CSV table of C-alpha atoms in Angstrom, one decimal:
chain,number,residue,atom,x,y,z
A,1314,MET,CA,35.3,12.8,27.6
A,1315,GLY,CA,38.0,10.3,28.6
A,1316,GLY,CA,38.0,6.9,30.1
A,1317,THR,CA,38.0,3.5,28.4
A,1318,LEU,CA,35.4,1.1,27.4
A,1319,ASN,CA,34.4,-0.9,30.5
A,1320,ALA,CA,31.7,-3.3,31.6
A,1321,ASN,CA,29.2,-0.6,32.4
A,1322,HIS,CA,29.4,0.6,28.8
A,1323,LEU,CA,28.8,-2.9,27.6
A,1324,MET,CA,25.9,-3.2,29.9
A,1325,PHE,CA,24.4,0.0,28.5
A,1326,LEU,CA,24.9,-1.4,25.0
A,1327,GLY,CA,23.1,-4.6,26.2
A,1328,TYR,CA,20.1,-2.6,27.3
A,1329,GLY,CA,20.1,-0.8,24.0
A,1330,ALA,CA,20.2,-4.1,22.2
A,1331,LEU,CA,17.2,-5.3,24.3
A,1332,TRP,CA,15.3,-2.2,23.2
A,1333,THR,CA,16.2,-2.9,19.6
A,1334,ILE,CA,14.7,-6.3,20.0
A,1335,GLY,CA,11.7,-4.9,21.8
A,1336,LEU,CA,11.1,-2.2,19.2
A,1337,SER,CA,11.5,-4.8,16.4
A,1338,LEU,CA,8.8,-7.0,18.0
A,1339,ILE,CA,6.5,-4.0,18.3
A,1340,GLY,CA,7.2,-3.2,14.6
A,1341,LEU,CA,6.5,-6.8,13.7
A,1342,LEU,CA,3.3,-7.0,15.7
A,1343,GLY,CA,1.9,-3.6,14.8
A,1344,GLY,CA,3.1,-3.8,11.2
A,1345,GLY,CA,1.8,-7.4,11.0
A,1346,ILE,CA,-1.7,-6.4,12.0
A,1347,ALA,CA,-1.7,-3.4,9.7
A,1348,GLY,CA,-0.2,-5.5,6.9
A,1349,PHE,CA,-2.8,-8.1,7.3
A,1350,ILE,CA,-5.6,-5.6,7.0
A,1351,ILE,CA,-3.9,-4.0,4.0
A,1352,ALA,CA,-3.4,-7.3,2.3
A,1353,LEU,CA,-7.2,-8.1,2.7
A,1354,CYS,CA,-8.1,-4.6,1.5
A,1355,ARG,CA,-5.9,-5.0,-1.6
A,1356,ILE,CA,-7.9,-8.0,-2.7
A,1357,SER,CA,-11.3,-6.7,-1.6
A,1358,PRO,CA,-14.2,-7.0,-4.0
A,1359,ASN,CA,-14.9,-3.3,-3.3
A,1360,ARG,CA,-13.1,-1.1,-5.9
A,1361,ILE,CA,-12.7,1.9,-3.6
A,1362,VAL,CA,-11.2,-0.1,-0.8
A,1363,ARG,CA,-8.7,-1.6,-3.3
A,1364,LEU,CA,-7.8,1.8,-4.6
A,1365,LEU,CA,-7.3,3.4,-1.2
A,1366,SER,CA,-5.1,0.6,0.1
A,1367,ALA,CA,-3.1,0.6,-3.1
A,1368,GLY,CA,-2.6,4.3,-2.7
A,1369,TYR,CA,-1.5,3.9,0.9
A,1370,VAL,CA,1.1,1.3,-0.1
A,1371,GLN,CA,2.4,3.5,-3.0
A,1372,LEU,CA,2.7,6.5,-0.7
A,1373,ILE,CA,4.5,4.7,2.1
A,1374,GLN,CA,6.8,2.8,-0.2
A,1375,GLY,CA,7.8,6.1,-1.9
A,1376,THR,CA,8.7,7.8,1.4
A,1377,PRO,CA,11.8,7.1,3.5
A,1378,LEU,CA,11.2,5.7,7.0
A,1379,LEU,CA,13.3,8.5,8.4
A,1380,VAL,CA,10.9,11.1,7.1
A,1381,ILE,CA,7.9,9.2,8.6
A,1382,MET,CA,9.8,9.2,11.9
A,1383,PHE,CA,10.3,12.9,11.7
A,1384,LEU,CA,6.7,13.5,10.7
A,1385,THR,CA,5.3,11.6,13.7
A,1386,TYR,CA,7.8,12.9,16.2
A,1387,PHE,CA,8.2,16.6,15.2
A,1388,GLY,CA,5.2,17.0,13.0
A,1389,LEU,CA,2.4,15.8,15.3
A,1390,PRO,CA,3.3,18.2,18.2
A,1391,THR,CA,2.8,21.1,15.9
A,1392,LEU,CA,-0.7,19.9,15.5
A,1393,GLY,CA,-1.1,19.7,19.2
A,1394,VAL,CA,-0.5,16.0,19.7
A,1395,THR,CA,2.6,15.3,21.8
A,1396,VAL,CA,4.2,11.9,21.4
A,1397,SER,CA,7.1,10.2,23.2
A,1398,PRO,CA,10.0,8.8,21.2
A,1399,LEU,CA,8.8,5.3,21.9
A,1400,THR,CA,5.3,6.1,20.6
A,1401,ALA,CA,6.6,7.9,17.6
A,1402,ALA,CA,9.0,5.1,16.7
A,1403,SER,CA,6.4,2.4,17.2
A,1404,ALA,CA,3.8,4.3,15.2
A,1405,SER,CA,6.3,5.0,12.3
A,1406,LEU,CA,7.4,1.4,12.2
A,1407,THR,CA,3.8,0.1,12.2
A,1408,ILE,CA,2.9,2.4,9.3
A,1409,TYR,CA,6.0,1.5,7.4
A,1410,VAL,CA,6.2,-2.2,8.0
A,1411,GLY,CA,2.4,-2.5,7.4
A,1412,ALA,CA,2.8,-1.3,3.8
A,1413,TYR,CA,5.6,-3.7,3.0
A,1414,LEU,CA,4.2,-6.8,4.8
A,1415,GLY,CA,0.8,-5.9,3.2
A,1416,GLU,CA,2.4,-6.2,-0.3
A,1417,ILE,CA,4.3,-9.4,0.6
A,1418,TRP,CA,1.2,-11.0,2.0
A,1419,ARG,CA,-1.1,-9.9,-0.9
A,1420,GLY,CA,1.4,-11.6,-3.2
A,1421,SER,CA,1.3,-14.7,-1.1
A,1422,ILE,CA,-2.5,-14.8,-1.0
A,1423,GLU,CA,-2.8,-14.2,-4.8
A,1424,SER,CA,-0.3,-17.0,-5.5
A,1425,VAL,CA,-2.5,-19.6,-4.0
A,1426,PRO,CA,-3.6,-21.4,-7.2
A,1427,ARG,CA,-6.9,-20.1,-8.7
A,1428,PRO,CA,-8.7,-23.5,-8.6
A,1429,GLN,CA,-8.4,-23.5,-4.8
A,1430,TRP,CA,-10.6,-20.4,-4.8
A,1431,GLU,CA,-13.0,-21.9,-7.3
A,1432,ALA,CA,-13.2,-25.2,-5.5
A,1433,ALA,CA,-14.0,-23.5,-2.2
A,1434,GLU,CA,-16.6,-21.5,-3.9
A,1435,GLY,CA,-18.0,-24.6,-5.4
A,1436,LEU,CA,-18.4,-26.1,-1.9
A,1437,ALA,CA,-20.6,-23.1,-1.1
A,1438,LEU,CA,-18.3,-21.7,1.5
A,1439,SER,CA,-18.8,-18.0,2.3
A,1440,ARG,CA,-16.1,-15.5,1.5
A,1441,SER,CA,-14.8,-15.5,5.1
A,1442,GLN,CA,-14.9,-19.3,5.3
A,1443,ARG,CA,-13.0,-19.5,2.0
A,1444,MET,CA,-10.4,-17.1,3.3
A,1445,MET,CA,-10.0,-18.7,6.7
A,1446,LYS,CA,-10.2,-22.3,5.9
A,1447,VAL,CA,-8.8,-22.6,2.4
A,1448,ILE,CA,-6.7,-19.7,1.2
A,1449,LEU,CA,-4.9,-18.4,4.3
A,1450,PRO,CA,-3.6,-21.7,5.5
A,1451,GLN,CA,-1.9,-22.2,2.1
A,1452,ALA,CA,-0.9,-18.5,1.8
A,1453,ILE,CA,0.9,-18.6,5.2
A,1454,ARG,CA,3.2,-21.3,3.9
A,1455,ILE,CA,4.1,-19.3,0.9
A,1456,ALA,CA,4.5,-16.1,3.0
A,1457,THR,CA,6.8,-17.5,5.6
A,1458,PRO,CA,10.2,-17.2,3.9
A,1459,PRO,CA,9.8,-13.6,2.7
A,1460,THR,CA,8.2,-12.6,6.0
A,1461,VAL,CA,11.2,-14.0,8.0
A,1462,GLY,CA,13.5,-12.2,5.5
A,1463,PHE,CA,11.7,-8.9,6.1
A,1464,MET,CA,12.2,-9.3,9.9
A,1465,VAL,CA,15.9,-8.5,9.2
A,1466,GLN,CA,14.8,-5.3,7.5
A,1467,ILE,CA,12.7,-4.4,10.6
A,1468,ILE,CA,15.6,-5.0,13.0
A,1469,LYS,CA,17.9,-2.8,10.9
A,1470,ASN,CA,15.2,-0.1,10.4
A,1471,THR,CA,14.7,0.2,14.2
A,1472,SER,CA,18.2,1.9,14.2
A,1473,LEU,CA,16.4,5.0,12.6
A,1474,ALA,CA,14.4,5.4,15.9
A,1475,SER,CA,17.7,6.8,17.2
A,1476,VAL,CA,17.0,10.1,15.3
A,1477,VAL,CA,14.0,10.9,17.4
A,1478,GLY,CA,16.0,10.2,20.6
A,1479,PHE,CA,14.8,6.7,21.4
A,1480,VAL,CA,17.7,4.9,23.1
A,1481,GLU,CA,18.0,1.7,21.3
A,1482,LEU,CA,21.3,0.1,20.1
A,1483,ALA,CA,22.5,2.7,17.7
A,1484,ARG,CA,21.5,5.6,20.0
A,1485,SER,CA,23.2,4.0,23.0
A,1486,GLY,CA,26.3,3.6,20.9
A,1487,GLN,CA,26.2,7.4,20.1
A,1488,ILE,CA,25.8,8.2,23.7
A,1489,ILE,CA,28.8,6.1,24.8
A,1490,ASN,CA,30.8,7.6,21.9
A,1491,ASN,CA,30.0,11.1,23.1
A,1492,SER,CA,31.8,10.3,26.4
A,1493,LEU,CA,34.6,8.1,25.2
A,1494,PHE,CA,35.1,9.4,21.6
A,1495,GLU,CA,36.3,6.1,20.2
A,1496,PRO,CA,33.9,6.0,17.3
A,1497,PHE,CA,35.5,3.4,15.2
A,1498,LEU,CA,35.7,0.9,18.0
A,1499,ILE,CA,32.2,1.6,19.3
A,1500,TYR,CA,30.4,1.5,15.9
A,1501,THR,CA,32.3,-1.7,15.1
A,1502,ILE,CA,30.9,-3.3,18.2
A,1503,ILE,CA,27.4,-1.9,17.4
A,1504,ALA,CA,27.6,-3.3,13.9
A,1505,GLY,CA,28.7,-6.7,15.4
A,1506,ILE,CA,25.7,-6.8,17.7
A,1507,TYR,CA,23.3,-6.0,14.8
A,1508,PHE,CA,25.0,-8.7,12.7
A,1509,ALA,CA,24.6,-11.2,15.5
A,1510,LEU,CA,20.9,-10.3,15.7
A,1511,CYS,CA,20.2,-10.4,11.9
A,1512,TYR,CA,22.5,-13.1,10.5
A,1513,PRO,CA,20.7,-16.1,12.1
A,1514,ILE,CA,17.4,-14.8,10.8
A,1515,SER,CA,18.8,-14.3,7.3
A,1516,ARG,CA,20.1,-17.9,7.4
A,1517,ILE,CA,16.7,-19.2,8.5
A,1518,SER,CA,15.0,-17.2,5.8
A,1519,ARG,CA,17.3,-18.5,3.1
A,1520,ARG,CA,16.8,-22.1,4.3
A,1521,LEU,CA,13.1,-21.7,4.2
A,1522,GLU,CA,13.3,-20.2,0.7
A,1523,THR,CA,15.3,-23.1,-0.7
A,1524,ARG,CA,13.0,-25.6,0.9
A,1525,SER,CA,9.9,-24.0,-0.6
A,1526,GLY,CA,10.9,-23.8,-4.2
A,1527,PRO,CA,11.9,-20.7,-6.1
A,1528,ALA,CA,13.9,-18.2,-4.1
A,1529,ARG,CA,12.6,-14.7,-3.9
A,1530,LEU,CA,15.0,-11.9,-3.4
A,1531,SER,CA,14.1,-9.7,-0.4
A,1532,LEU,CA,15.0,-6.1,-1.2
A,1533,GLY,CA,16.2,-3.5,1.2
A,1534,THR,CA,18.9,-1.1,2.0
A,1535,ALA,CA,18.3,0.1,5.5
B,113,MET,CA,-6.0,20.2,18.5
B,114,ASN,CA,-5.4,23.4,16.6
B,115,LEU,CA,-5.4,22.7,12.9
B,116,ASN,CA,-3.7,25.7,11.6
B,117,LEU,CA,-1.7,24.5,8.6
B,118,ASP,CA,0.4,26.9,6.6
B,119,PHE,CA,2.0,25.3,3.6
B,120,ALA,CA,2.6,28.7,1.8
B,121,SER,CA,5.5,29.7,4.0
B,122,ILE,CA,7.1,26.3,3.4
B,123,ILE,CA,6.6,26.2,-0.4
B,124,GLU,CA,8.1,29.7,-0.5
B,125,ARG,CA,11.4,28.1,0.2
B,126,TRP,CA,11.2,25.8,-2.8
B,127,PRO,CA,14.7,26.7,-4.1
B,128,THR,CA,16.4,25.1,-1.0
B,129,PHE,CA,14.1,22.0,-1.4
B,130,PHE,CA,15.0,21.9,-5.0
B,131,ASP,CA,18.8,22.0,-4.2
B,132,GLY,CA,18.3,19.2,-1.6
B,133,ALA,CA,16.3,17.0,-4.1
B,134,LEU,CA,19.0,17.6,-6.6
B,135,LEU,CA,21.7,16.4,-4.2
B,136,THR,CA,19.5,13.4,-3.3
B,137,LEU,CA,19.3,12.4,-7.0
B,138,GLN,CA,23.1,13.0,-7.4
B,139,LEU,CA,23.8,10.7,-4.4
B,140,ALA,CA,21.4,8.1,-5.8
B,141,PHE,CA,23.0,8.4,-9.3
B,142,ILE,CA,26.6,8.0,-8.1
B,143,ALA,CA,25.8,5.1,-5.8
B,144,THR,CA,23.7,3.4,-8.6
B,145,MET,CA,26.5,3.6,-11.1
B,146,LEU,CA,29.3,2.5,-8.8
B,147,GLY,CA,27.1,0.0,-7.0
B,148,THR,CA,26.3,-1.6,-10.4
B,149,ALA,CA,30.0,-2.0,-11.1
B,150,ILE,CA,30.6,-3.4,-7.7
B,151,GLY,CA,27.6,-5.7,-8.1
B,152,VAL,CA,28.9,-7.2,-11.4
B,153,LEU,CA,32.4,-7.7,-10.0
B,154,GLY,CA,31.0,-9.1,-6.7
B,155,ALA,CA,28.7,-11.5,-8.5
B,156,ILE,CA,31.6,-12.7,-10.7
B,157,GLY,CA,33.7,-13.0,-7.5
B,158,ARG,CA,31.1,-14.9,-5.6
B,159,ARG,CA,31.0,-17.5,-8.4
B,160,SER,CA,34.7,-17.7,-8.6
B,161,HIS,CA,36.4,-21.1,-8.3
B,162,HIS,CA,38.9,-19.4,-6.0
B,163,PRO,CA,37.6,-20.2,-2.5
B,164,ILE,CA,39.3,-17.1,-1.0
B,165,VAL,CA,37.8,-14.7,-3.6
B,166,SER,CA,34.3,-16.2,-3.3
B,167,ARG,CA,34.6,-16.2,0.5
B,168,ILE,CA,35.6,-12.5,0.7
B,169,CYS,CA,32.7,-11.5,-1.6
B,170,GLY,CA,30.4,-13.6,0.5
B,171,ILE,CA,31.6,-11.9,3.8
B,172,TYR,CA,31.2,-8.5,2.2
B,173,VAL,CA,27.6,-9.2,1.1
B,174,GLU,CA,26.5,-10.7,4.5
B,175,ALA,CA,28.2,-8.0,6.6
B,176,ILE,CA,26.4,-5.3,4.7
B,177,ARG,CA,23.1,-6.9,4.4
B,178,ASN,CA,22.9,-7.7,8.1
B,179,THR,CA,23.8,-4.3,9.6
B,180,PRO,CA,21.9,-1.0,9.4
B,181,LEU,CA,22.8,1.6,6.9
B,182,LEU,CA,23.0,4.2,9.7
B,183,VAL,CA,25.8,2.3,11.4
B,184,GLN,CA,27.6,1.8,8.1
B,185,ILE,CA,27.5,5.5,7.4
B,186,PHE,CA,29.0,6.2,10.9
B,187,LEU,CA,31.7,3.6,10.4
B,188,VAL,CA,32.7,5.0,7.0
B,189,TYR,CA,32.5,8.6,8.4
B,190,PHE,CA,34.6,8.0,11.5
B,191,GLY,CA,36.7,5.3,9.9
B,192,LEU,CA,38.0,7.6,7.2
B,193,ALA,CA,38.5,10.3,9.8
B,194,SER,CA,40.6,8.0,12.1
B,195,LEU,CA,42.8,7.2,9.1
B,196,GLY,CA,43.5,10.9,8.9
B,197,LEU,CA,41.5,11.3,5.7
B,198,LYS,CA,39.2,14.3,5.5
B,199,PHE,CA,36.4,14.3,3.0
B,200,SER,CA,33.3,16.4,2.6
B,201,ALA,CA,30.0,14.9,3.9
B,202,PHE,CA,28.9,14.4,0.3
B,203,VAL,CA,31.8,12.2,-0.6
B,204,VAL,CA,31.4,10.2,2.6
B,205,ALA,CA,27.7,9.8,2.0
B,206,ALA,CA,28.3,8.7,-1.6
B,207,ALA,CA,30.9,6.2,-0.5
B,208,ALA,CA,28.8,4.7,2.3
B,209,LEU,CA,25.7,4.4,0.0
B,210,THR,CA,27.9,2.8,-2.7
B,211,ILE,CA,29.3,0.2,-0.3
B,212,ASN,CA,25.8,-0.5,0.9
B,213,VAL,CA,24.0,-0.8,-2.4
B,214,GLY,CA,27.0,-2.7,-3.9
B,215,ALA,CA,26.3,-5.7,-1.6
B,216,TYR,CA,22.6,-5.8,-2.5
B,217,THR,CA,23.4,-5.5,-6.2
B,218,THR,CA,25.9,-8.3,-5.9
B,219,GLU,CA,23.3,-10.6,-4.5
B,220,ILE,CA,20.7,-9.6,-7.2
B,221,ILE,CA,23.1,-10.0,-10.1
B,222,ARG,CA,24.4,-13.3,-8.7
B,223,ALA,CA,20.8,-14.6,-8.7
B,224,GLY,CA,20.6,-13.5,-12.3
B,225,PHE,CA,23.9,-15.3,-13.2
B,226,ASP,CA,22.6,-18.4,-11.5
B,227,SER,CA,19.4,-18.3,-13.6
B,228,ILE,CA,21.4,-18.7,-16.8
B,229,PRO,CA,20.9,-22.3,-17.9
B,230,ARG,CA,24.1,-24.4,-17.9
B,231,GLY,CA,23.3,-25.4,-21.4
B,232,GLN,CA,23.7,-21.9,-22.7
B,233,ILE,CA,27.2,-21.7,-21.3
B,234,GLU,CA,28.1,-25.1,-22.7
B,235,ALA,CA,26.8,-24.1,-26.1
B,236,ALA,CA,28.9,-21.0,-26.0
B,237,GLU,CA,31.9,-23.1,-25.1
B,238,GLY,CA,31.1,-25.4,-28.0
B,239,LEU,CA,31.2,-22.3,-30.3
B,240,ALA,CA,34.8,-21.7,-28.9
B,241,LEU,CA,34.0,-18.4,-27.3
B,242,SER,CA,36.6,-17.2,-24.8
B,243,ARG,CA,35.7,-17.1,-21.1
B,244,ALA,CA,35.5,-13.3,-21.3
B,245,GLN,CA,33.2,-13.5,-24.3
B,246,ILE,CA,31.0,-16.0,-22.6
B,247,TYR,CA,30.7,-13.8,-19.5
B,248,TRP,CA,29.9,-10.7,-21.5
B,249,HIS,CA,27.5,-12.0,-24.2
B,250,VAL,CA,25.9,-15.2,-22.7
B,251,VAL,CA,25.9,-14.7,-19.0
B,252,MET,CA,26.0,-11.0,-18.0
B,253,TRP,CA,23.6,-9.2,-20.3
B,254,PRO,CA,20.9,-11.8,-20.3
B,255,ALA,CA,21.3,-12.1,-16.5
B,256,ILE,CA,21.0,-8.3,-15.9
B,257,GLU,CA,18.0,-8.3,-18.3
B,258,LYS,CA,16.3,-10.9,-16.1
B,259,VAL,CA,16.9,-9.1,-12.8
B,260,TYR,CA,16.4,-5.6,-14.2
B,261,PRO,CA,13.1,-5.1,-12.3
B,262,SER,CA,14.7,-6.1,-9.0
B,263,LEU,CA,17.6,-3.8,-9.7
B,264,THR,CA,15.2,-0.9,-10.4
B,265,SER,CA,13.4,-1.5,-7.1
B,266,GLN,CA,16.7,-1.7,-5.2
B,267,PHE,CA,18.0,1.6,-6.6
B,268,VAL,CA,14.7,3.4,-5.8
B,269,LEU,CA,15.0,2.0,-2.2
B,270,LEU,CA,18.6,3.3,-2.2
B,271,MET,CA,17.4,6.8,-3.2
B,272,LEU,CA,15.0,6.8,-0.3
B,273,ALA,CA,17.6,5.4,2.1
B,274,SER,CA,20.0,8.2,1.1
B,275,SER,CA,17.8,10.3,3.6
B,276,VAL,CA,19.9,8.6,6.3
B,277,THR,CA,23.0,10.5,5.2
B,278,SER,CA,21.3,13.7,6.7
B,279,GLN,CA,22.7,12.3,10.0
B,280,ILE,CA,26.3,13.1,8.9
B,281,SER,CA,25.0,16.5,7.6
B,282,ALA,CA,25.1,15.8,3.9
B,283,GLU,CA,22.9,18.6,2.6
B,284,GLU,CA,20.3,16.4,0.9
B,285,LEU,CA,16.6,16.6,1.0
B,286,THR,CA,16.0,15.4,4.5
B,287,ALA,CA,18.7,17.6,5.9
B,288,VAL,CA,17.1,20.6,4.1
B,289,ALA,CA,13.8,19.6,5.7
B,290,ASN,CA,15.4,19.5,9.2
B,291,TYR,CA,16.8,22.9,8.6
B,292,VAL,CA,13.6,24.5,7.3
B,293,GLN,CA,11.5,23.0,10.1
B,294,SER,CA,13.8,24.3,12.8
B,295,ASP,CA,13.7,27.7,11.2
B,296,THR,CA,9.9,27.9,10.6
B,297,TYR,CA,8.6,25.7,13.4
B,298,ARG,CA,6.3,24.2,10.7
B,299,ALA,CA,7.5,20.6,11.1
B,300,PHE,CA,4.3,18.9,10.0
B,301,GLU,CA,4.0,20.9,6.8
B,302,THR,CA,7.7,20.5,6.0
B,303,TYR,CA,7.8,16.8,6.3
B,304,ILE,CA,4.6,16.3,4.5
B,305,LEU,CA,6.0,18.3,1.6
B,306,VAL,CA,9.3,16.4,1.7
B,307,ALA,CA,7.5,13.1,1.7
B,308,LEU,CA,5.7,14.2,-1.4
B,309,VAL,CA,9.0,15.2,-3.0
B,310,TYR,CA,10.4,11.8,-2.3
B,311,ILE,CA,7.4,10.1,-3.9
B,312,VAL,CA,7.8,12.3,-7.0
B,313,LEU,CA,11.6,11.5,-7.0
B,314,SER,CA,10.8,7.7,-6.9
B,315,LEU,CA,8.3,8.1,-9.7
B,316,ILE,CA,10.9,9.9,-11.8
B,317,MET,CA,13.5,7.2,-11.1
B,318,ARG,CA,11.0,4.4,-12.0
B,319,ALA,CA,10.2,6.2,-15.3
B,320,GLY,CA,13.9,6.7,-16.0
B,321,PHE,CA,14.7,3.1,-15.4
B,322,TRP,CA,11.8,2.1,-17.6
B,323,LEU,CA,13.0,4.2,-20.5
B,324,LEU,CA,16.6,3.0,-19.9
B,325,GLY,CA,15.3,-0.6,-20.0
B,326,LEU,CA,13.7,0.1,-23.4
B,327,VAL,CA,17.0,1.4,-24.8
B,328,ILE,CA,19.4,-1.2,-23.4
B,329,PHE,CA,17.2,-4.3,-23.8
B,330,PRO,CA,15.7,-3.9,-27.2
B,331,ARG,CA,14.9,-7.6,-27.4
B,332,ARG,CA,12.2,-7.2,-24.7
B,333,ARG,CA,10.6,-4.4,-26.6
B,334,ARG,CA,10.5,-6.5,-29.7
B,335,LEU,CA,9.0,-9.5,-27.9
B,336,GLY,CA,6.5,-7.1,-26.3
B,337,THR,CA,7.0,-8.5,-22.8
B,338,PRO,CA,6.4,-6.0,-20.0
B,339,LEU,CA,9.3,-4.9,-18.0
């Protein structure tokens, strides 16, 4: 204990912030791939695939990310699979983000007007051609504002990786606080850094929303 | 990989899980109630013609929505302590969750307010209703009715997010799970069970809000529109 906040501490916070960004990108990439697969499964012509993917989304959206983190980090070792904090955090974020992005993207795909599907079918395009050439290019435009909005949720949710000991921004704040014990100052700085990361993305998301018609509220609390 | 699952020794401890789930619901209930009140006031504030009032409400919403709940909880926890105020973990958790959800609710209700057509308010003015009457009858209730589904989702998310308060040792469901798993070394079974309890809690909340919606918005029921 003792000492005052100095440049080394701020450097340490800087590294933490970099890991927050890195983990967010991992979550976005992993969750994006998972979400894309889920979105396609949710609109699959196969009833069982649709039911299974809907069940997955319901399960994950009804479970806190924190519990998923604990399950992967503490639960898997009891089954004999040891995971590092980074692996546990990445896997949890992928599972969690995949469910939410999957729902967002399913909504976007389904809001491509019906005649577009029918016209593509009338042109004798195969199902994959219809998807790739007609539906997805339009769905991406609809999906962009809510996806950018959800990126803010991903960044904030990476703070929960601190509970499994992964040293990102929140955890590096806790570590510094353990030696300096100036919680209010340190957590204010941490909150400020998170704000600096998230606020620009929120602004971009809102601008995209107003440009592309009716605003959709992105939910979240994390 | 040795698959040797033992759920029985976890389920044996159902009374502690039950207590934890009850505390989670209590936290969610308190934060929902107070958060709705903050949301209505905040939404009115954001639409205020006073630039200072609307600015302060805007800063509150943006500050909360762009920082993680975990950091907010620590700030409230240590902030109150550095002011010399000592509260139980439950009170701190409820306060932090209320501040958090209040910002999201403000934004949702404001969107509802904005969706009320200008003509409705002008018509109410033409009928010589007072400002308070207009807000209550013409703006607020129809607005809340419109955004009720969004509010419901937000409050369910809040209930799930309350798991984060385990980090300041509020004795809610996740904290109970942490305790049980460190006692039994059955982490996998414990967290699977707790995940299921959370899913049941969110289903209970959704059903509750659906019923509440039928009671407080009878017009919808009469029109037969789905919630």
